[in-house]
């Protein structure tokens, strides 16, 4: 057992810190810290800065222009980025589609699409969920019918995150309705500009417009946009999921959130003393901090297992459940910490005009609390993760 | 023992529930939420005609209710329908304080309030007072025939729509002294009063208020110098009882919506309610709702008790409702999946109201500490003052 990072890892952390200090634009980190909505331009800017340093595709092999970092390096990098309030790298192209194309895509697809992910030419979104297919993803109905050198796509996707910025969507579509659900699904790349596609924003309960509904009416997609083999899409989707679930514990976000919470609790006064000295509130903070300390080690244990070549299985489900519970608890405490000033709804639109509504730090916290209810729902809800954990445990395979 | 509502209250409950089910649809509510006024004048006057406001005021003030159970009957229905109109601010706080401290000269205002033609707001909280009722930094200088007020009030709900504000200020004492607090009736268009309004996360509107050399005539003072705090504490107790009843109604709606959803949403070829993990969590929600109703009844039944007994019951209930409210709101969202996250779906609004009730007049932690402190007072036989700041 050695609980400390190696000298090499520590040096790497220093390198990351120096990079963030020098290259992360302060107007961007200010926006992230303030909980403001990032524009497409904001995302593109950070994307380009990381790309220039060669630190964008941290999970890709070098042959495809990636950094090819091991799990520990990725963890350190993501943790430092979160703590520095760097914008979140949009995952759809980089951590989801990229690995699928590298493993299952044709040479032509790799040559065409992968560089475009890196240079930001394409913005990808994920077209999996449908109104009737959420947790039960395999019941999806959007159909793709072979017609000459095209597929004709009809159906509806929903919850498409940042689809309003995307020019490309990767979709799971049904190419064979006559077989067992999982066996008739294909993985298709679709240009959002194709006639017959309609995108409608869904406003979430905190007022944000980050997800969309996407309709397909007789959308013609060239057959060369099929990834891998027809009807094998489920296999690729499952492979993608294992990648979607990297950094799933989100300990960097929790650590940044805990720092912010303590800052706020130091500034707020309750009953004549700093809130952080209030025994009840201090106990609440301490409890979640203790959870996070253990979570960080849990995370590192899983990471070092992954770094030694073992595929993450049920571990990622455990990290997802516990990681989201901790993040949501921190969001909850932060909302409580600001007291009555959690009540105002300060939208992006009026933020400038209403500088006087409570302390700056109070403005986003209630919205973040409500918005982050999503993290235990999306990417496989916590109930689904627990099912996976329980099933594995029943087979005697949890370590 | 009899836990039935009286005949009159049951009729009020029925007519209010029917009216709101009919008129306060999700679509109407969403329109109100989107409007810049943050409330519907039509709904307001129709509800005033129904007697909703009168039911919140005692007979000696020209109303026909005003007890704890009148308040909970009305507010449970408001919560059930997710009403954003500021009945709390106008009828419980504003009118309550005027009724408590005002003279015969103020009877006209109360009549207008009951008729639905006058709005009120209670400007008490300040940027650093959080939930402590005794913290007032706003000053009032007595200049013989008039007062001059200086200070800031924060998150004053319904301030922009209000015709009059009930404003607290102090003439003496430290910033957290219970003594020395006075209440004034201030026309909202008075010179020296500046409002900066904004929408609230759970609907309705509030404002930050700056008073800079606000000159008030002697007769703007409500009651006499020195008795402000007791009246504030009493009316805030009523407000907290109203809020917990509202939360209860809203929680029942959240539970109903969730139960419906569990029965209709199918995944893996069956209703999601047939997954035992969700069924059991729904069962826990119902167990907690039973407890929540009891807490509301208990607090409502002690509103007229002596101070410590009253406040202890109020804090007990606000604590319990804060805990259960978070559970019900979060479980309802989780069990709905993505759909609960959407603005236009009724649950989103209901969940936000439940959670934000914890941010008015004391959250679950504040009231837990207060309950402990009041218990210590009671043990020591004090009707004392320590508990107010917890
Ligand atoms: C903000 C947000 C962003 C999203 N972004 C994307 C995106 O970019 N692309 C995309 O394709 N999708 C996206 N999703 C969709 C997300 O993956 C789904 O919401 C998720 O899979 C859950 O599906 P559902 O919402 O239909 O809930 P349902 O599957 O209907 O589940 C409802 C409830 O039932 C529970 N449940 C369901 N089945 C079981 C079971 N067998 N046992 C026990 N409990 C069960 C669930 O856990 C949940 O609590 C997003 C969702 C949100 C909220
Ligand atoms: C101190 C004590 C005194 C008792 N006194 C008496 C007595 O005087 N007379 C008498 O007749 N009996 C008595 N009992 C027996 C008691 O009624 C049983 O223990 C009880 O019915 C549970 O049965 P079990 O212990 O076999 O557990 P099981 O029924 O085997 O249950 C084991 C676990 O599985 C859970 N479980 C079972 N079925 C389901 C399901 N469908 N869904 C979800 N979870 C499930 C249970 O909740 C429990 O957690 C007593 C028991 C105790 C411990």
PDB file of C-alpha atoms and ligand atoms in Angstrom, chain A residues 92 126-129 134-136 158-161 204 210-211 374 377-381 383-384 387, chain B residues 261 265 267-268 272 275 277-278 334-339 341, ligand 1:
ATOM      1  CA  UNK A  92     -19.928  13.390 -27.135  1.00  0.00           C
ATOM      2  CA  UNK A 126     -25.842  11.707 -28.689  1.00  0.00           C
ATOM      3  CA  UNK A 127     -29.103  10.372 -30.124  1.00  0.00           C
ATOM      4  CA  UNK A 128     -29.933   7.405 -27.963  1.00  0.00           C
ATOM      5  CA  UNK A 129     -32.946   8.124 -25.770  1.00  0.00           C
ATOM      6  CA  UNK A 134     -35.146   5.671 -21.465  1.00  0.00           C
ATOM      7  CA  UNK A 135     -33.762   3.133 -19.051  1.00  0.00           C
ATOM      8  CA  UNK A 136     -35.045   0.523 -21.456  1.00  0.00           C
ATOM      9  CA  UNK A 158     -35.149  13.182 -26.973  1.00  0.00           C
ATOM     10  CA  UNK A 159     -33.018  14.664 -24.183  1.00  0.00           C
ATOM     11  CA  UNK A 160     -30.341  15.428 -26.757  1.00  0.00           C
ATOM     12  CA  UNK A 161     -27.829  17.436 -24.763  1.00  0.00           C
ATOM     13  CA  UNK A 204     -35.381  22.416 -17.881  1.00  0.00           C
ATOM     14  CA  UNK A 210     -29.443  22.353 -22.627  1.00  0.00           C
ATOM     15  CA  UNK A 211     -31.503  19.484 -23.996  1.00  0.00           C
ATOM     16  CA  UNK A 374     -30.234  15.137 -13.559  1.00  0.00           C
ATOM     17  CA  UNK A 377     -31.031  10.158 -13.829  1.00  0.00           C
ATOM     18  CA  UNK A 378     -28.993  10.391 -17.011  1.00  0.00           C
ATOM     19  CA  UNK A 379     -26.297   8.066 -18.322  1.00  0.00           C
ATOM     20  CA  UNK A 380     -28.118   5.126 -16.724  1.00  0.00           C
ATOM     21  CA  UNK A 381     -30.118   6.110 -13.664  1.00  0.00           C
ATOM     22  CA  UNK A 383     -31.603   2.561  -9.911  1.00  0.00           C
ATOM     23  CA  UNK A 384     -30.282   0.896 -13.048  1.00  0.00           C
ATOM     24  CA  UNK A 387     -29.478  -3.319 -10.422  1.00  0.00           C
TER      25      UNK A 387
ATOM     26  CA  UNK B 261     -46.512   8.084 -13.398  1.00  0.00           C
ATOM     27  CA  UNK B 265     -44.759   4.762 -17.592  1.00  0.00           C
ATOM     28  CA  UNK B 267     -40.001   0.360 -19.382  1.00  0.00           C
ATOM     29  CA  UNK B 268     -38.825  -3.199 -19.944  1.00  0.00           C
ATOM     30  CA  UNK B 272     -42.122   1.081 -13.595  1.00  0.00           C
ATOM     31  CA  UNK B 275     -40.232  -2.525  -9.794  1.00  0.00           C
ATOM     32  CA  UNK B 277     -37.451  -0.559  -5.437  1.00  0.00           C
ATOM     33  CA  UNK B 278     -39.729   2.215  -6.682  1.00  0.00           C
ATOM     34  CA  UNK B 334     -35.935  10.772  -9.450  1.00  0.00           C
ATOM     35  CA  UNK B 335     -38.811   8.347  -9.932  1.00  0.00           C
ATOM     36  CA  UNK B 336     -40.109  10.342 -12.878  1.00  0.00           C
ATOM     37  CA  UNK B 337     -36.751  10.270 -14.659  1.00  0.00           C
ATOM     38  CA  UNK B 338     -36.002  12.941 -17.268  1.00  0.00           C
ATOM     39  CA  UNK B 339     -39.570  14.186 -17.649  1.00  0.00           C
ATOM     40  CA  UNK B 341     -36.662  17.932 -15.160  1.00  0.00           C
TER      41      UNK B 341
HETATM   42  C1  LIG C   1     -30.509  16.581 -18.505  1.00  0.00           C
HETATM   43  C2  LIG C   1     -30.508  15.305 -19.283  1.00  0.00           C
HETATM   44  C3  LIG C   1     -29.618  15.144 -20.334  1.00  0.00           C
HETATM   45  C4  LIG C   1     -29.639  13.977 -21.107  1.00  0.00           C
HETATM   46  N1  LIG C   1     -28.816  13.888 -22.194  1.00  0.00           N
HETATM   47  C5  LIG C   1     -28.970  12.844 -23.050  1.00  0.00           C
HETATM   48  C6  LIG C   1     -28.277  12.811 -24.297  1.00  0.00           C
HETATM   49  O1  LIG C   1     -27.500  13.717 -24.612  1.00  0.00           O
HETATM   50  N2  LIG C   1     -28.511  11.786 -25.160  1.00  0.00           N
HETATM   51  C7  LIG C   1     -29.356  10.768 -24.842  1.00  0.00           C
HETATM   52  O2  LIG C   1     -29.505   9.869 -25.646  1.00  0.00           O
HETATM   53  N3  LIG C   1     -30.035  10.754 -23.662  1.00  0.00           N
HETATM   54  C8  LIG C   1     -29.865  11.775 -22.768  1.00  0.00           C
HETATM   55  N4  LIG C   1     -30.564  11.796 -21.586  1.00  0.00           N
HETATM   56  C9  LIG C   1     -31.547  10.734 -21.326  1.00  0.00           C
HETATM   57  C10 LIG C   1     -31.191   9.860 -20.142  1.00  0.00           C
HETATM   58  O3  LIG C   1     -30.248   8.926 -20.522  1.00  0.00           O
HETATM   59  C11 LIG C   1     -32.513   9.223 -19.647  1.00  0.00           C
HETATM   60  O4  LIG C   1     -33.233  10.249 -19.010  1.00  0.00           O
HETATM   61  C12 LIG C   1     -32.278   8.094 -18.698  1.00  0.00           C
HETATM   62  O5  LIG C   1     -31.790   6.986 -19.392  1.00  0.00           O
HETATM   63  C13 LIG C   1     -33.537   7.690 -17.935  1.00  0.00           C
HETATM   64  O6  LIG C   1     -34.589   7.459 -18.809  1.00  0.00           O
HETATM   65  P1  LIG C   1     -36.009   8.149 -18.586  1.00  0.00           P
HETATM   66  O7  LIG C   1     -35.776   9.582 -18.320  1.00  0.00           O
HETATM   67  O8  LIG C   1     -36.862   7.773 -19.736  1.00  0.00           O
HETATM   68  O9  LIG C   1     -36.563   7.506 -17.257  1.00  0.00           O
HETATM   69  P2  LIG C   1     -37.267   6.074 -17.134  1.00  0.00           P
HETATM   70  O10 LIG C   1     -36.416   5.046 -17.760  1.00  0.00           O
HETATM   71  O11 LIG C   1     -38.679   6.179 -17.528  1.00  0.00           O
HETATM   72  O12 LIG C   1     -37.171   5.864 -15.562  1.00  0.00           O
HETATM   73  C14 LIG C   1     -38.064   6.482 -14.647  1.00  0.00           C
HETATM   74  C15 LIG C   1     -37.709   5.979 -13.253  1.00  0.00           C
HETATM   75  O13 LIG C   1     -37.861   4.580 -13.207  1.00  0.00           O
HETATM   76  C16 LIG C   1     -36.672   3.970 -12.786  1.00  0.00           C
HETATM   77  N5  LIG C   1     -36.528   2.684 -13.455  1.00  0.00           N
HETATM   78  C17 LIG C   1     -36.627   2.423 -14.778  1.00  0.00           C
HETATM   79  N6  LIG C   1     -36.400   1.116 -14.998  1.00  0.00           N
HETATM   80  C18 LIG C   1     -36.153   0.551 -13.804  1.00  0.00           C
HETATM   81  C19 LIG C   1     -35.832  -0.776 -13.370  1.00  0.00           C
HETATM   82  N7  LIG C   1     -35.723  -1.805 -14.234  1.00  0.00           N
HETATM   83  N8  LIG C   1     -35.649  -0.994 -12.045  1.00  0.00           N
HETATM   84  C20 LIG C   1     -35.751   0.017 -11.150  1.00  0.00           C
HETATM   85  N9  LIG C   1     -36.045   1.287 -11.505  1.00  0.00           N
HETATM   86  C21 LIG C   1     -36.250   1.546 -12.818  1.00  0.00           C
HETATM   87  C22 LIG C   1     -35.577   4.924 -13.194  1.00  0.00           C
HETATM   88  O14 LIG C   1     -34.419   4.745 -12.446  1.00  0.00           O
HETATM   89  C23 LIG C   1     -36.248   6.242 -12.887  1.00  0.00           C
HETATM   90  O15 LIG C   1     -36.144   6.515 -11.533  1.00  0.00           O
HETATM   91  C24 LIG C   1     -30.545  12.945 -20.780  1.00  0.00           C
HETATM   92  C25 LIG C   1     -31.413  13.091 -19.684  1.00  0.00           C
HETATM   93  C26 LIG C   1     -31.409  14.249 -18.937  1.00  0.00           C
HETATM   94  C27 LIG C   1     -32.374  14.377 -17.798  1.00  0.00           C
END
